[in-house]
mmCIF file of C-alpha atoms and ligand atoms in Angstrom:
data_model
loop_
_atom_site.group_PDB
_atom_site.id
_atom_site.type_symbol
_atom_site.label_atom_id
_atom_site.label_comp_id
_atom_site.label_asym_id
_atom_site.label_seq_id
_atom_site.Cartn_x
_atom_site.Cartn_y
_atom_site.Cartn_z
ATOM 1 C CA MET A 28 9.371 48.195 112.799
ATOM 2 C CA SER A 29 12.598 49.367 111.201
ATOM 3 C CA LYS A 30 15.050 52.090 111.946
ATOM 4 C CA THR A 31 18.065 53.052 109.867
ATOM 5 C CA TYR A 32 20.503 50.471 111.246
ATOM 6 C CA ILE A 33 18.382 48.025 113.237
ATOM 7 C CA ASN A 34 15.337 45.826 112.674
ATOM 8 C CA VAL A 35 12.924 45.524 115.554
ATOM 9 C CA LEU A 36 10.553 42.635 116.080
ATOM 10 C CA LYS A 37 8.267 41.351 118.811
ATOM 11 C CA GLU A 38 7.637 37.634 119.201
ATOM 12 C CA GLY A 39 5.105 37.470 122.009
ATOM 13 C CA PRO A 40 6.922 38.546 125.176
ATOM 14 C CA ILE A 41 10.333 38.555 123.461
ATOM 15 C CA GLY A 42 11.630 41.816 122.011
ATOM 16 C CA ILE A 43 14.181 41.271 119.243
ATOM 17 C CA ILE A 44 16.718 43.777 117.948
ATOM 18 C CA GLN A 45 18.668 42.789 114.856
ATOM 19 C CA LEU A 46 21.716 44.841 113.956
ATOM 20 C CA ASN A 47 21.311 45.682 110.310
ATOM 21 C CA ARG A 48 24.310 47.163 108.577
ATOM 22 C CA PRO A 49 25.418 44.025 106.745
ATOM 23 C CA ASN A 50 27.690 45.721 104.188
ATOM 24 C CA ALA A 51 29.968 46.905 106.973
ATOM 25 C CA LEU A 52 29.741 43.719 109.068
ATOM 26 C CA ASN A 53 27.403 45.640 111.397
ATOM 27 C CA ALA A 54 30.127 48.143 112.319
ATOM 28 C CA LEU A 55 28.569 50.331 114.977
ATOM 29 C CA ASN A 56 28.331 53.953 113.989
ATOM 30 C CA ARG A 57 26.948 56.364 116.547
ATOM 31 C CA LEU A 58 23.446 56.607 115.129
ATOM 32 C CA MET A 59 23.270 52.811 115.243
ATOM 33 C CA VAL A 60 24.324 52.727 118.916
ATOM 34 C CA ASP A 61 21.719 55.420 119.699
ATOM 35 C CA GLU A 62 19.059 53.346 117.957
ATOM 36 C CA ILE A 63 20.048 50.199 119.869
ATOM 37 C CA VAL A 64 20.026 51.984 123.228
ATOM 38 C CA GLU A 65 16.698 53.727 122.555
ATOM 39 C CA GLN A 66 15.082 50.459 121.488
ATOM 40 C CA LEU A 67 16.401 48.638 124.565
ATOM 41 C CA GLU A 68 14.842 51.385 126.690
ATOM 42 C CA GLU A 69 11.565 51.120 124.799
ATOM 43 C CA PHE A 70 11.433 47.351 125.388
ATOM 44 C CA ASN A 71 12.361 47.950 129.021
ATOM 45 C CA ARG A 72 9.257 50.173 129.381
ATOM 46 C CA ASP A 73 6.973 47.866 127.366
ATOM 47 C CA ASP A 74 4.761 45.775 129.704
ATOM 48 C CA GLN A 75 4.307 43.102 127.030
ATOM 49 C CA ILE A 76 8.039 42.418 126.794
ATOM 50 C CA ARG A 77 9.757 40.174 129.332
ATOM 51 C CA VAL A 78 13.056 39.316 127.644
ATOM 52 C CA ILE A 79 15.183 41.088 125.023
ATOM 53 C CA LEU A 80 17.259 39.391 122.338
ATOM 54 C CA LEU A 81 20.027 41.127 120.431
ATOM 55 C CA LYS A 82 21.419 39.544 117.284
ATOM 56 C CA GLY A 83 23.371 40.282 114.125
ATOM 57 C CA ASN A 84 23.483 38.158 110.980
ATOM 58 C CA HIS A 85 25.340 34.965 110.013
ATOM 59 C CA ARG A 86 28.619 36.819 109.190
ATOM 60 C CA ALA A 87 28.789 39.222 112.086
ATOM 61 C CA PHE A 88 27.244 40.229 115.348
ATOM 62 C CA ALA A 89 29.259 43.451 114.963
ATOM 63 C CA ALA A 90 32.868 43.973 113.804
ATOM 64 C CA GLY A 91 33.475 46.938 116.079
ATOM 65 C CA ALA A 92 32.886 50.641 116.204
ATOM 66 C CA ASP A 93 32.848 52.282 112.771
ATOM 67 C CA ILE A 94 36.517 52.960 112.047
ATOM 68 C CA GLU A 95 35.780 55.461 109.272
ATOM 69 C CA GLU A 96 33.588 57.492 111.606
ATOM 70 C CA MET A 97 36.250 57.395 114.332
ATOM 71 C CA MET A 98 38.876 58.714 111.928
ATOM 72 C CA GLU A 99 37.062 62.078 112.025
ATOM 73 C CA ASP A 100 37.442 62.341 115.802
ATOM 74 C CA THR A 101 39.775 64.676 117.659
ATOM 75 C CA PRO A 102 40.428 64.653 121.400
ATOM 76 C CA LEU A 103 38.223 67.710 121.690
ATOM 77 C CA THR A 104 35.249 66.347 119.711
ATOM 78 C CA LEU A 105 35.469 63.198 121.812
ATOM 79 C CA GLU A 106 35.590 65.171 125.044
ATOM 80 C CA MET A 107 32.746 67.490 124.038
ATOM 81 C CA THR A 108 30.386 64.858 122.587
ATOM 82 C CA ASP A 109 31.419 62.026 124.951
ATOM 83 C CA PRO A 110 30.180 59.472 122.399
ATOM 84 C CA PHE A 111 30.639 56.359 124.535
ATOM 85 C CA ALA A 112 28.685 57.628 127.553
ATOM 86 C CA VAL A 113 25.407 56.515 125.931
ATOM 87 C CA TRP A 114 26.511 52.903 126.440
ATOM 88 C CA ASP A 115 26.049 53.326 130.205
ATOM 89 C CA ARG A 116 22.300 53.419 129.615
ATOM 90 C CA ILE A 117 22.447 49.748 128.584
ATOM 91 C CA SER A 118 23.561 48.914 132.120
ATOM 92 C CA LEU A 119 20.313 50.441 133.424
ATOM 93 C CA ILE A 120 18.054 48.027 131.525
ATOM 94 C CA LYS A 121 16.265 45.861 134.099
ATOM 95 C CA LYS A 122 15.000 43.066 131.850
ATOM 96 C CA PRO A 123 17.178 40.124 130.783
ATOM 97 C CA ILE A 124 19.117 40.767 127.573
ATOM 98 C CA ILE A 125 20.452 37.807 125.584
ATOM 99 C CA ALA A 126 23.049 38.211 122.830
ATOM 100 C CA ALA A 127 22.960 35.707 119.954
ATOM 101 C CA VAL A 128 26.394 35.846 118.316
ATOM 102 C CA ASN A 129 27.313 34.510 114.893
ATOM 103 C CA GLY A 130 30.576 35.503 113.207
ATOM 104 C CA PHE A 131 32.555 38.504 114.408
ATOM 105 C CA ALA A 132 32.056 40.195 117.764
ATOM 106 C CA LEU A 133 35.056 42.522 117.777
ATOM 107 C CA GLY A 134 35.914 45.738 119.579
ATOM 108 C CA GLY A 135 32.698 47.675 120.177
ATOM 109 C CA GLY A 136 30.785 44.624 118.907
ATOM 110 C CA PHE A 137 32.311 42.497 121.657
ATOM 111 C CA GLU A 138 31.548 45.287 124.131
ATOM 112 C CA LEU A 139 27.932 45.295 123.018
ATOM 113 C CA ALA A 140 27.706 41.534 123.622
ATOM 114 C CA LEU A 141 29.402 41.972 127.010
ATOM 115 C CA HIS A 142 26.746 44.542 127.972
ATOM 116 C CA CYS A 143 24.169 41.745 127.541
ATOM 117 C CA ASP A 144 23.368 39.449 130.462
ATOM 118 C CA LEU A 145 23.744 36.133 128.642
ATOM 119 C CA ILE A 146 25.677 35.314 125.481
ATOM 120 C CA ILE A 147 24.962 32.381 123.154
ATOM 121 C CA ALA A 148 27.530 31.961 120.395
ATOM 122 C CA ALA A 149 28.290 29.886 117.329
ATOM 123 C CA GLU A 150 31.239 27.468 117.406
ATOM 124 C CA ASP A 151 32.910 29.605 114.731
ATOM 125 C CA ALA A 152 32.169 32.979 116.337
ATOM 126 C CA LYS A 153 35.199 35.224 116.888
ATOM 127 C CA PHE A 154 35.498 37.484 119.900
ATOM 128 C CA GLY A 155 38.291 39.973 120.406
ATOM 129 C CA PHE A 156 39.594 43.441 121.018
ATOM 130 C CA PRO A 157 41.726 44.409 117.989
ATOM 131 C CA GLU A 158 41.829 48.094 119.048
ATOM 132 C CA VAL A 159 45.484 47.826 120.071
ATOM 133 C CA LYS A 160 46.308 47.193 116.404
ATOM 134 C CA LEU A 161 44.643 50.494 115.505
ATOM 135 C CA GLY A 162 46.689 52.359 118.090
ATOM 136 C CA VAL A 163 43.744 52.781 120.437
ATOM 137 C CA MET A 164 42.063 50.642 123.087
ATOM 138 C CA PRO A 165 38.585 49.472 124.138
ATOM 139 C CA GLY A 166 36.412 52.429 125.138
ATOM 140 C CA ALA A 167 32.927 51.127 125.935
ATOM 141 C CA GLY A 168 33.648 48.924 128.925
ATOM 142 C CA GLY A 169 35.790 46.200 127.331
ATOM 143 C CA THR A 170 38.659 46.366 129.822
ATOM 144 C CA GLN A 171 36.206 46.323 132.723
ATOM 145 C CA PHE A 172 33.843 43.578 131.565
ATOM 146 C CA LEU A 173 36.596 41.251 130.376
ATOM 147 C CA THR A 174 38.631 41.651 133.567
ATOM 148 C CA LYS A 175 35.586 40.935 135.720
ATOM 149 C CA ALA A 176 34.794 37.879 133.583
ATOM 150 C CA MET A 177 38.223 36.259 133.188
ATOM 151 C CA GLY A 178 40.560 37.963 135.644
ATOM 152 C CA ARG A 179 43.386 40.451 135.158
ATOM 153 C CA ARG A 180 46.080 38.267 133.621
ATOM 154 C CA LYS A 181 44.018 36.665 130.881
ATOM 155 C CA ALA A 182 42.243 39.962 130.148
ATOM 156 C CA LEU A 183 45.561 41.760 129.705
ATOM 157 C CA GLU A 184 46.871 38.994 127.468
ATOM 158 C CA TRP A 185 43.833 39.164 125.164
ATOM 159 C CA ILE A 186 43.545 42.932 125.021
ATOM 160 C CA TRP A 187 47.306 43.514 124.639
ATOM 161 C CA LEU A 188 47.676 40.996 121.846
ATOM 162 C CA GLY A 189 44.407 41.982 120.150
ATOM 163 C CA GLU A 190 43.904 38.401 119.017
ATOM 164 C CA SER A 191 40.565 36.724 118.435
ATOM 165 C CA MET A 192 39.174 34.359 121.002
ATOM 166 C CA SER A 193 37.201 31.340 119.809
ATOM 167 C CA ALA A 194 33.759 30.704 121.269
ATOM 168 C CA LYS A 195 35.155 27.626 123.006
ATOM 169 C CA GLU A 196 37.865 29.671 124.730
ATOM 170 C CA ALA A 197 35.396 32.408 125.617
ATOM 171 C CA ALA A 198 33.096 29.814 127.202
ATOM 172 C CA HIS A 199 36.033 28.205 129.017
ATOM 173 C CA TYR A 200 36.847 31.518 130.716
ATOM 174 C CA GLY A 201 33.224 32.268 131.584
ATOM 175 C CA VAL A 202 33.006 35.148 129.122
ATOM 176 C CA ILE A 203 30.034 33.609 127.294
ATOM 177 C CA ASN A 204 27.340 31.139 128.331
ATOM 178 C CA ARG A 205 26.782 28.548 125.616
ATOM 179 C CA VAL A 206 28.363 27.449 122.345
ATOM 180 C CA VAL A 207 26.252 25.807 119.648
ATOM 181 C CA ALA A 208 26.442 25.045 115.920
ATOM 182 C CA PRO A 209 26.158 28.245 113.830
ATOM 183 C CA GLU A 210 22.734 27.339 112.453
ATOM 184 C CA LEU A 211 21.387 26.743 115.976
ATOM 185 C CA VAL A 212 22.429 30.016 117.634
ATOM 186 C CA GLU A 213 19.142 31.790 117.159
ATOM 187 C CA GLU A 214 17.083 28.749 118.078
ATOM 188 C CA GLU A 215 19.068 28.231 121.286
ATOM 189 C CA ALA A 216 18.856 31.925 122.197
ATOM 190 C CA MET A 217 15.089 31.895 121.610
ATOM 191 C CA ARG A 218 14.741 28.698 123.651
ATOM 192 C CA LEU A 219 16.552 30.352 126.537
ATOM 193 C CA ALA A 220 14.518 33.540 126.112
ATOM 194 C CA ASN A 221 11.298 31.513 126.173
ATOM 195 C CA GLN A 222 12.365 29.760 129.359
ATOM 196 C CA LEU A 223 12.988 33.137 130.968
ATOM 197 C CA THR A 224 9.581 34.451 129.888
ATOM 198 C CA LYS A 225 8.039 31.752 132.100
ATOM 199 C CA GLN A 226 9.842 32.983 135.236
ATOM 200 C CA ALA A 227 8.489 35.658 137.554
ATOM 201 C CA PRO A 228 9.562 38.976 135.954
ATOM 202 C CA ILE A 229 9.995 40.742 139.283
ATOM 203 C CA SER A 230 12.267 37.954 140.514
ATOM 204 C CA LEU A 231 14.353 38.150 137.326
ATOM 205 C CA ARG A 232 14.730 41.894 137.697
ATOM 206 C CA LEU A 233 15.717 41.801 141.362
ATOM 207 C CA ILE A 234 18.101 38.888 140.764
ATOM 208 C CA LYS A 235 19.791 40.850 137.969
ATOM 209 C CA GLU A 236 20.301 43.824 140.271
ATOM 210 C CA ALA A 237 21.698 41.631 143.058
ATOM 211 C CA VAL A 238 24.050 39.633 140.827
ATOM 212 C CA TYR A 239 25.539 42.779 139.252
ATOM 213 C CA ALA A 240 25.905 44.303 142.726
ATOM 214 C CA ALA A 241 27.999 41.273 143.713
ATOM 215 C CA GLU A 242 30.709 42.483 141.309
ATOM 216 C CA ASP A 243 30.926 45.918 142.886
ATOM 217 C CA LEU A 244 29.847 45.791 146.518
ATOM 218 C CA PRO A 245 31.637 44.396 149.578
ATOM 219 C CA LEU A 246 30.064 41.106 150.713
ATOM 220 C CA LEU A 247 27.986 42.478 153.576
ATOM 221 C CA GLU A 248 26.625 45.330 151.447
ATOM 222 C CA GLY A 249 25.765 42.880 148.687
ATOM 223 C CA LYS A 250 24.022 40.551 151.098
ATOM 224 C CA LYS A 251 22.036 43.470 152.486
ATOM 225 C CA LEU A 252 20.858 44.406 148.997
ATOM 226 C CA GLU A 253 19.983 40.777 148.285
ATOM 227 C CA ARG A 254 17.902 40.566 151.483
ATOM 228 C CA LYS A 255 16.024 43.754 150.626
ATOM 229 C CA ASN A 256 15.282 42.417 147.154
ATOM 230 C CA PHE A 257 14.098 39.116 148.628
ATOM 231 C CA TYR A 258 11.729 41.023 150.939
ATOM 232 C CA VAL A 259 10.421 43.073 148.000
ATOM 233 C CA THR A 260 9.384 39.889 146.149
ATOM 234 C CA PHE A 261 6.805 39.386 148.920
ATOM 235 C CA ALA A 262 5.019 42.527 147.731
ATOM 236 C CA SER A 263 4.235 40.763 144.435
ATOM 237 C CA GLU A 264 1.231 38.645 143.500
ATOM 238 C CA ASP A 265 3.703 36.359 141.754
ATOM 239 C CA GLN A 266 5.222 35.344 145.099
ATOM 240 C CA ASN A 267 1.789 34.224 146.227
ATOM 241 C CA GLU A 268 1.145 32.506 142.888
ATOM 242 C CA GLY A 269 4.530 30.728 142.945
ATOM 243 C CA MET A 270 4.094 29.308 146.424
ATOM 244 C CA GLN A 271 0.402 28.482 145.906
ATOM 245 C CA ALA A 272 1.238 26.647 142.662
ATOM 246 C CA PHE A 273 3.872 24.621 144.520
ATOM 247 C CA LYS A 274 1.316 23.640 147.126
ATOM 248 C CA GLU A 275 -1.261 22.737 144.488
ATOM 249 C CA LYS A 276 1.334 20.772 142.493
ATOM 250 C CA ARG A 277 0.748 22.759 139.289
ATOM 251 C CA PRO A 278 3.017 25.014 137.199
ATOM 252 C CA PRO A 279 2.835 28.688 138.224
ATOM 253 C CA SER A 280 1.503 31.370 135.929
ATOM 254 C CA PHE A 281 3.412 34.578 136.610
ATOM 255 C CA LYS A 282 2.036 37.965 135.660
ATOM 256 C CA GLY A 283 4.817 40.343 136.610
ATOM 257 C CA VAL A 284 2.829 42.062 139.336
HETATM 258 C C1 HXC B 29 34.107 50.165 109.552
HETATM 259 C C2 HXC B 29 34.164 48.002 108.820
HETATM 260 C C3 HXC B 29 34.534 47.570 110.109
HETATM 261 C C4 HXC B 29 34.657 48.547 111.142
HETATM 262 C C5 HXC B 29 34.431 45.858 108.794
HETATM 263 N N1 HXC B 29 34.121 46.918 108.054
HETATM 264 N N2 HXC B 29 34.693 46.225 110.056
HETATM 265 N N3 HXC B 29 33.963 49.290 108.555
HETATM 266 N N4 HXC B 29 34.438 49.819 110.803
HETATM 267 N N5 HXC B 29 34.951 48.204 112.383
HETATM 268 C C6 HXC B 29 33.782 46.927 106.626
HETATM 269 C C7 HXC B 29 35.010 46.782 105.756
HETATM 270 O O1 HXC B 29 35.670 48.006 105.600
HETATM 271 C C8 HXC B 29 34.407 46.297 104.463
HETATM 272 O O2 HXC B 29 33.834 47.378 103.776
HETATM 273 C C9 HXC B 29 33.256 45.410 104.951
HETATM 274 O O3 HXC B 29 32.988 45.819 106.299
HETATM 275 C C10 HXC B 29 33.621 43.945 104.965
HETATM 276 O O4 HXC B 29 34.811 43.789 105.692
HETATM 277 P P1 HXC B 29 36.116 43.042 105.117
HETATM 278 O O5 HXC B 29 37.282 43.576 105.867
HETATM 279 O O6 HXC B 29 36.148 43.104 103.640
HETATM 280 O O7 HXC B 29 35.785 41.537 105.543
HETATM 281 P P2 HXC B 29 36.808 40.382 105.909
HETATM 282 O O8 HXC B 29 37.974 40.367 104.950
HETATM 283 O O9 HXC B 29 35.976 39.154 106.064
HETATM 284 O O10 HXC B 29 37.414 40.786 107.346
HETATM 285 C C11 HXC B 29 36.580 40.811 108.455
HETATM 286 C C12 HXC B 29 37.292 41.514 109.639
HETATM 287 C C13 HXC B 29 37.787 42.916 109.190
HETATM 288 C C14 HXC B 29 38.478 40.687 110.098
HETATM 289 C C15 HXC B 29 36.270 41.643 110.787
HETATM 290 O O11 HXC B 29 36.697 43.598 108.531
HETATM 291 C C16 HXC B 29 38.285 43.782 110.290
HETATM 292 O O12 HXC B 29 39.414 43.597 110.762
HETATM 293 N N6 HXC B 29 37.462 44.781 110.720
HETATM 294 C C17 HXC B 29 37.868 45.725 111.743
HETATM 295 C C18 HXC B 29 37.763 45.083 113.109
HETATM 296 C C19 HXC B 29 38.198 46.071 114.201
HETATM 297 O O13 HXC B 29 39.362 46.547 114.212
HETATM 298 N N7 HXC B 29 37.298 46.360 115.142
HETATM 299 C C20 HXC B 29 37.561 47.264 116.254
HETATM 300 C C21 HXC B 29 37.231 48.668 115.847
HETATM 301 S S1 HXC B 29 37.658 49.813 117.093
HETATM 302 P P3 HXC B 29 34.079 47.596 102.210
HETATM 303 O O14 HXC B 29 33.367 48.875 101.910
HETATM 304 O O15 HXC B 29 35.562 47.647 102.020
HETATM 305 O O16 HXC B 29 33.437 46.390 101.563
HETATM 306 C C22 HXC B 29 36.448 49.730 118.197
HETATM 307 C C23 HXC B 29 36.534 50.711 119.336
HETATM 308 C C24 HXC B 29 35.362 50.588 120.273
HETATM 309 O O17 HXC B 29 35.547 48.955 118.130
HETATM 310 C C25 HXC B 29 35.209 51.858 121.062
HETATM 311 C C26 HXC B 29 33.984 51.877 121.937
HETATM 312 C C27 HXC B 29 32.688 51.851 121.230
#
């Protein structure tokens, strides 16, 4: 399955989206973002898919929003078309999304990775928000995600200076999950994806909702939501299967119902 700017692949229960605009280091034009969001939603609806993987190529995950396209913008076209609002739909995806990052993840490319739940990166990957050097600023959640991940002071330092962050630094500040050799990024991301495909899908989904809620809700509200989600797991056959398998000393086989 191919669209204009992405390749789409299914490997068993893993849905893979590869950004495919190599001549522009996968710079994200608006059609490309639409294609990514629509494909994420399609995988989210697809009963066969349990985990989603997003990747670029060896040179770049994505080097930002398409600067040439942005040069055509005026305040009024931006206001009327609200081009970054579509990104909010990524936050509504219920299945785990893993980003596999080689090379550049800059500006909108970094924001795309930050919209994913887990990030695996190459030792030589470069993360950053260079927007300040273009006289603009992050616009698809960068200031929010980075501040939640690393705190206000470090986030301001990075976004103000517009410098690149190495994968090691990003991991140190909890911005990404794992750092591996460049040639192992995809393998590691697939290994992690495969592990997740073995877990109870309903648990994964309700855990994702509860963990994200922890960033926004007061403690008691968050705990209430967590409790409700816990109770909901008891409506699933997988809860029965998980506990029965424990009792029978065998691995569980979860079906997502
Ligand atoms: C359009 C881009 C691009 C971008 C790279 N290219 N990044 N085109 N928009 N963001 C194109 C180049 O123009 C060039 O095309 C080709 O990709 C290869 O890039 P080079 O610059 O030749 O490669 P290199 O010398 O290796 O430098 C790599 C780089 C540099 C350091 C990543 O390309 C760069 O600084 N890119 C811009 C990064 C950036 O500022 N990103 C933030 C954008 S603003 P040609 O045709 O010349 O070969 C943003 C706002 C987000 O993201 C808002 C919310 C969505």
